[in-house]
Amino acid sequence: MSWVINAGKSRHNEDQACCEVVYVESRRGISGVSKEPSHNQGFSFYYWGLFDGHAGGGAAEMASRLLHRHIREQLKDLVEILQDPLPPPLCLPSTPGTPGVSKPSQLVSPQSGWFPQKEVTHDSLVVGAIENAFQLMDEQMARERRGHQVEGGCCALVVVYLLGKMYVANAGDSRAIIIRNGEIIPMSREFTPETERQRLQLLGFLKPELLGSEFTHLEFPRRVQAKELGQRMLYRDQNMTGWAYKKIGLDDLKFPLVCGEGKKARVMATIGVTRGLGDHNLKVCSSTLPIKPFLSCFPEVRVYDLTQYEHCPDDVLVLGTDGLWDVTNDSEVAATVDRVLSSYEPNDPSRYTALAQALVLGARGIPRDRGWRLPNNKLGSGDDISVFVIPLGGPGSSYS
Amino acid sequence: MSWVINAGKSRHNEDQACCEVVYVESRRGISGVSKEPSHNQGFSFYYWGLFDGHAGGGAAEMASRLLHRHIREQLKDLVEILQDPLPPPLCLPSTPGTPGVSKPSQLVSPQSGWFPQKEVTHDSLVVGAIENAFQLMDEQMARERRGHQVEGGCCALVVVYLLGKMYVANAGDSRAIIIRNGEIIPMSREFTPETERQRLQLLGFLKPELLGSEFTHLEFPRRVQAKELGQRMLYRDQNMTGWAYKKIGLDDLKFPLVCGEGKKARVMATIGVTRGLGDHNLKVCSSTLPIKPFLSCFPEVRVYDLTQYEHCPDDVLVLGTDGLWDVTNDSEVAATVDRVLSSYEPNDPSRYTALAQALVLGARGIPRDRGWRLPNNKLGSGDDISVFVIPLGGPGSSYS
């Protein structure tokens, strides 16, 4: 169901992938003291991860080995709570697995009615577990960067299938879409200097020490030139979505924190993605200024309830690194899904592998006289290209 | 076309409204030195503003008198640029109206091709002008708060109709929707402690001094009690959309920066809207801690191109303060639009006034034995209720 290819940008493939079935044992089950074995039964989750590395393969490799373990650790405390139809308790006793402690939801005194409380869903606990797992993974990379030489950073796009729901977590510029009955359902958005401009500018504005003496948090439509001092130039600050003119002062000659457009957009003239794992050693080119404070390790998590829809064997979740999406849009992927899957029998499990292969090779193109070309004669992707195809209703989707 | 009512929450109506046709004269026209009179012709914009005051009527009253003048000031520099079909120049000479200076776009040397530049649209200059006008209005309130006793603050929802486009700018919890051929098109979103939770928490996290010793930037689903110290409670920090458990420490007993749900959500236990003008004197109850640093005066501006659609006399833009939307949803408003307008001749201009009146009175309800009630017997709005109905294709819409 997955295909990965190195299309030449880097010597080694910096994309990594991981696909696992992970069993989560309750922390209370581990301590072996509970009196209710039926509530100590763990559960499994299905897991797919795509890690698009940059500036070295270390972070992507480490994340592909360990991120699902961090997710498992975070879920261990939730085994009973997620399987209990009652709403999650807002407060729990001090230690998970305390001897003599049985159902957490019974332990908590019923809430008195006079103070307002929010209802928290089971889903949002899984989302919180994944969010914290990303952060702990990132912190582990920071701790081990000296010893183990965690080089570079990586975008991370992972899917957790748990108790009937798909949790799609994205930190970076990979993308996930569901194709259901020919319809495209976006399951992620990209985090780039352009889409996160205002978050980055706000941080630079509130913590100017992070900009050193080299950068300004203001955005300009192009580099300001010294000879333009005193003239009026278009700018945007962190609160604006529109543009206005300002008189150019000396500070405006500094390099803008965010500059460029599309694939060429950069933070501090260095990096083109604003979320992901690693990059703890990343510095501005020929400077000691760290870039990590502007990068976020937190994913955006979207939830898709598989039980809410009837799925046919042609319904799939497609994950791809930017190597795919740079040259292929959602509609073209949906067309390829339709074309490839319809050329196989619905119960032939190899149809999904064929689809992943078709998507990767289609994005790479075929060699012509002047480089690798797509059928429309545009240049093929020069980046690493990785694709997961996850069937939602076919023979390969026994989990659903 | 507008109706305002005081439904009893405050002694005086704290809502204010403004409707004007504003002529913008070029700054270069004013200086009287231009050699090309045809390019000095100004333009007019149509303007509607709703200002929902709180903690006093001063800010709403001041904004209703002055905000459109700040918008006019910001537009003065753009008179020629907005009427020139060429893309706006990125850089202009130092002073607007410099003697001998003619068309700005000719003054700027053509961009050399080797450095990348962004294209900036005419629309985004108007958006930037409105954004900066809100900020200058807010700064003027800060300056004059002592002398003129600008009391309280206000939400601001304004519409600027200029050169074929509606610019809808919202800072607060008022709402604008377009009803076009029965379809509902949202033209704003509300800014409340719930919708802006992550922005508020991030600011508290980056600038903890703003929280004093009384508040924590973490969110909890209910108040943490001292006796729960050491137990594990659900929380969210500024990076999370999901929830997780954390061990309760002493800091977690502080009051949360953001708490409550829906209409009861509050920043620092005090204010239920997070954007608007004024509030420079607002302090946390029985404390000297200022709340203003957490409030934003910047609106979100959405653009609607009237020339892109055919509009019929039943198509309208409806603006309402939260007094309307607390008890009426978009669909109910659309149904009222349909019901009231269809009971009048299409060319009867009084139909829009009747609609505004119906919306306001419908939200207030009628007096029964136990308070003001809606037809469905729910309580009517106890808040001030203000509504603008702006025809997009009818006899009152000569601007389009």
XYZ file of C-alpha atoms in Angstrom, chain B residues 26-384:
359
model
C -6.713 62.779 -2.744
C -3.996 64.114 -0.482
C -2.304 65.329 -3.638
C -5.499 67.056 -4.654
C -5.504 68.831 -1.325
C -1.991 70.153 -1.748
C -3.155 71.613 -5.033
C 0.085 71.166 -6.875
C -0.723 68.362 -9.254
C -0.552 68.956 -12.947
C -3.013 66.229 -13.791
C -6.387 67.206 -12.392
C -8.077 64.153 -13.859
C -6.068 61.969 -11.521
C -6.938 63.990 -8.489
C -10.572 63.178 -8.567
C -11.559 61.574 -5.338
C -14.182 58.922 -4.836
C -16.953 58.223 -2.387
C -17.495 55.205 -0.239
C -20.694 54.095 1.439
C -20.296 53.244 5.067
C -22.362 51.418 7.680
C -21.147 50.818 11.236
C -22.587 48.994 14.249
C -20.903 49.588 17.605
C -21.950 47.445 20.537
C -20.712 49.144 23.693
C -19.941 47.602 27.059
C -19.047 49.067 30.459
C -20.327 52.445 29.302
C -21.331 54.080 26.043
C -18.325 56.353 25.461
C -16.284 54.147 23.149
C -19.262 53.171 20.989
C -20.340 56.773 20.708
C -16.851 57.954 19.782
C -16.343 55.174 17.243
C -19.670 55.917 15.586
C -18.594 59.551 15.163
C -14.998 59.046 14.074
C -14.081 55.623 12.709
C -15.186 56.426 9.140
C -13.019 59.546 9.250
C -9.986 57.437 10.100
C -10.867 55.179 7.187
C -11.121 58.244 4.938
C -7.695 59.465 6.097
C -6.131 56.090 5.298
C -7.719 56.035 1.847
C -6.545 59.529 0.908
C -3.126 58.248 -0.100
C -4.710 55.583 -2.271
C -7.087 57.642 -4.419
C -5.021 57.476 -7.611
C -3.645 54.002 -6.951
C -7.058 52.375 -6.469
C -8.401 53.941 -9.672
C -5.365 52.945 -11.711
C -5.825 49.571 -13.415
C -2.086 48.881 -13.028
C -1.005 46.843 -9.991
C -0.206 49.059 -6.988
C 3.409 50.271 -6.894
C 5.389 48.523 -4.162
C 7.380 51.660 -3.360
C 6.396 55.330 -3.535
C 8.355 58.585 -3.243
C 8.767 59.926 0.249
C 5.908 62.399 0.572
C 2.433 62.206 -0.876
C 1.619 65.365 -2.768
C 5.237 66.305 -3.367
C 5.309 69.222 -5.797
C 5.999 68.109 -9.313
C 5.223 64.534 -8.586
C 2.707 63.000 -10.923
C 1.578 59.403 -11.319
C 3.166 57.332 -8.600
C 3.254 54.199 -10.718
C 5.415 55.989 -13.268
C 7.751 57.285 -10.637
C 8.904 53.927 -9.452
C 11.647 52.418 -11.519
C 10.522 49.169 -13.129
C 11.478 46.251 -10.901
C 14.574 44.447 -11.930
C 13.718 40.825 -12.570
C 16.327 39.181 -10.393
C 14.753 39.633 -7.010
C 11.406 38.054 -6.264
C 8.466 40.248 -5.391
C 4.924 39.637 -4.302
C 1.967 40.946 -6.197
C -0.250 43.107 -4.026
C -3.877 43.596 -5.063
C -5.952 46.750 -4.908
C -8.325 44.952 -2.527
C -5.581 44.245 -0.036
C -4.716 47.965 0.103
C -8.298 48.762 1.133
C -8.167 45.954 3.695
C -4.896 47.371 5.056
C -6.408 50.875 5.181
C -9.390 49.636 7.217
C -7.133 47.616 9.543
C -4.921 50.615 10.241
C -7.962 52.882 10.688
C -9.219 50.587 13.469
C -5.819 50.777 15.155
C -5.664 54.572 14.894
C -9.207 54.857 16.266
C -8.171 52.704 19.217
C -5.035 54.803 19.780
C -7.102 57.974 19.718
C -9.362 56.521 22.427
C -6.267 55.741 24.501
C -4.975 59.324 24.115
C -8.265 60.978 24.906
C -9.454 58.719 27.668
C -8.526 61.187 30.385
C -9.692 64.403 28.789
C -12.872 63.199 27.151
C -13.736 60.324 29.469
C -13.947 57.615 26.853
C -15.628 55.054 29.021
C -15.892 51.379 28.237
C -15.219 49.645 24.971
C -17.174 48.466 21.958
C -17.358 45.805 19.319
C -17.228 47.259 15.832
C -18.749 45.819 12.672
C -18.440 48.084 9.650
C -19.084 47.809 5.944
C -17.273 49.905 3.358
C -18.655 49.838 -0.162
C -15.985 51.099 -2.524
C -15.444 50.718 -6.264
C -17.831 47.795 -6.642
C -16.798 45.823 -3.569
C -18.180 45.398 -0.064
C -15.486 45.270 2.644
C -16.956 43.801 5.837
C -14.719 44.419 8.858
C -15.532 42.817 12.191
C -13.867 43.170 15.587
C -16.031 41.577 18.256
C -19.103 39.378 18.465
C -21.454 41.104 16.035
C -22.173 39.230 12.805
C -22.760 39.924 9.108
C -24.367 37.574 6.604
C -25.401 37.949 2.989
C -28.640 36.342 1.848
C -28.388 35.811 -1.910
C -31.154 33.957 -3.680
C -32.003 32.333 -0.341
C -28.430 31.155 0.194
C -26.569 32.224 3.371
C -23.035 33.582 2.890
C -21.217 34.284 6.202
C -19.327 37.580 6.002
C -17.760 37.568 9.479
C -16.855 35.386 12.421
C -17.086 36.138 16.109
C -14.058 36.880 18.286
C -14.655 35.549 21.788
C -12.587 33.922 24.556
C -13.533 30.563 23.033
C -12.701 31.306 19.393
C -9.491 33.141 20.352
C -8.429 30.825 23.184
C -5.112 29.848 21.622
C -4.114 33.421 20.783
C -4.863 34.503 24.360
C -3.068 31.538 25.944
C -0.011 32.016 23.743
C 0.253 35.653 24.799
C -0.034 34.665 28.475
C 2.614 31.993 27.951
C 5.063 34.314 26.159
C 4.428 37.287 28.459
C 3.659 35.779 31.888
C 3.976 39.210 33.507
C 0.622 40.048 31.896
C -1.011 37.364 34.055
C 0.116 38.908 37.344
C 0.172 36.458 40.197
C -3.515 35.678 39.803
C -3.903 33.847 36.503
C -2.589 30.746 34.737
C -2.472 30.489 30.951
C -3.580 26.846 31.133
C -7.197 25.972 30.509
C -9.100 23.519 32.729
C -12.596 22.181 32.127
C -13.637 23.612 35.508
C -12.039 25.421 38.435
C -9.378 23.365 40.176
C -9.987 23.060 43.917
C -7.273 23.237 46.523
C -8.172 19.810 47.879
C -7.387 18.333 44.439
C -3.687 19.239 44.651
C -1.637 16.248 43.526
C -4.491 14.654 41.614
C -4.558 14.589 37.813
C -6.843 16.971 35.956
C -7.644 17.552 32.293
C -5.991 20.638 30.803
C -5.148 22.315 27.498
C -2.200 24.571 26.828
C -1.836 27.075 24.007
C -0.608 24.480 21.499
C -3.358 21.930 22.055
C -6.824 21.466 20.673
C -7.220 18.146 22.535
C -7.169 17.538 26.280
C -4.747 15.589 28.474
C -4.298 14.890 32.181
C -1.688 16.688 34.251
C -0.776 16.446 37.919
C -2.200 19.480 39.707
C 0.451 21.798 41.138
C 0.161 25.022 43.102
C 0.237 27.177 39.941
C -2.797 25.346 38.625
C -4.893 26.695 41.498
C -4.669 30.166 39.957
C -7.652 31.398 38.017
C -7.520 30.376 34.341
C -6.947 33.199 31.816
C -9.779 31.802 29.690
C -12.758 30.124 31.293
C -16.414 29.381 30.749
C -18.393 28.402 27.695
C -20.610 30.149 25.159
C -22.024 33.472 26.309
C -20.431 32.913 29.723
C -16.866 32.557 28.437
C -14.590 35.222 29.887
C -11.034 36.534 29.642
C -9.620 37.015 33.136
C -13.074 36.402 34.557
C -14.105 39.794 33.207
C -14.883 40.283 29.521
C -16.668 38.115 26.969
C -15.366 39.639 23.720
C -11.731 39.656 22.662
C -11.663 42.233 19.877
C -12.941 45.760 19.697
C -12.119 49.393 20.402
C -11.470 51.084 23.736
C -11.322 49.278 27.095
C -8.046 51.042 27.865
C -9.032 51.433 31.526
C -10.488 47.963 31.958
C -9.022 46.129 34.938
C -9.581 42.714 36.424
C -12.293 42.948 39.115
C -10.753 44.089 42.451
C -7.244 44.146 40.951
C -4.999 46.545 39.063
C -4.215 44.051 36.307
C -5.061 45.548 32.874
C -7.019 43.420 30.415
C -6.353 45.503 27.308
C -3.109 43.665 26.353
C -5.226 40.578 25.629
C -7.754 42.434 23.483
C -7.114 43.086 19.815
C -8.411 46.135 17.997
C -7.795 44.541 14.592
C -10.801 43.480 12.547
C -11.046 40.557 10.196
C -11.986 41.983 6.807
C -13.838 39.965 4.182
C -14.330 41.184 0.640
C -17.444 40.610 -1.439
C -17.344 41.592 -5.100
C -20.811 42.862 -5.988
C -19.977 42.892 -9.698
C -19.425 39.127 -9.770
C -23.096 38.268 -9.237
C -26.516 39.292 -10.466
C -28.472 40.494 -7.462
C -32.234 40.585 -7.143
C -34.208 42.934 -4.875
C -34.476 40.210 -2.204
C -30.680 39.920 -1.808
C -29.460 41.693 1.326
C -26.516 42.072 3.648
C -27.687 41.829 7.271
C -25.572 43.237 10.118
C -26.589 42.552 13.696
C -25.164 42.935 17.186
C -25.100 39.886 19.453
C -28.492 40.890 20.821
C -29.896 39.584 17.546
C -27.716 36.505 17.117
C -28.048 35.274 20.714
C -31.623 34.249 20.019
C -31.730 33.990 16.197
C -29.574 31.895 13.900
C -28.626 32.480 10.259
C -31.403 30.273 8.893
C -34.077 31.983 10.943
C -32.855 35.342 9.700
C -32.941 34.064 6.109
C -36.512 32.850 6.661
C -37.517 36.256 8.028
C -35.855 37.956 5.047
C -37.902 35.792 2.707
C -41.167 36.197 4.634
C -41.004 39.974 5.079
C -39.610 40.958 1.684
C -42.093 38.779 -0.206
C -44.959 40.570 1.517
C -43.947 43.875 -0.131
C -43.704 44.955 -3.747
C -40.082 44.520 -4.954
C -39.773 48.233 -5.729
C -41.178 49.458 -2.409
C -38.173 50.901 -0.557
C -39.918 50.588 2.825
C -39.632 46.778 2.653
C -36.042 46.875 3.976
C -36.969 49.037 6.955
C -39.830 46.666 7.676
C -37.365 43.780 7.536
C -34.950 45.420 9.967
C -37.837 46.116 12.301
C -39.104 42.555 12.050
C -35.652 41.171 12.873
C -35.237 43.388 15.930
C -38.751 42.896 17.286
C -38.573 39.173 16.550
C -35.418 38.884 18.630
C -36.910 40.873 21.468
C -40.112 38.844 21.575
C -43.416 39.902 23.043
C -44.306 40.410 26.707
C -45.988 37.424 28.337
C -46.685 36.606 31.943
C -43.058 35.635 32.576
C -40.889 38.089 30.655
C -40.424 38.765 26.950
C -40.909 35.607 24.928
C -40.183 34.501 21.369
C -42.822 32.656 19.320
C -41.158 29.371 20.362
C -41.652 30.486 23.996
C -37.914 30.868 24.598
C -36.802 34.032 26.375
C -36.296 37.018 24.070
C -32.984 38.841 23.925
C -32.361 41.010 26.987
C -29.453 42.741 25.284
C -29.413 45.778 23.046
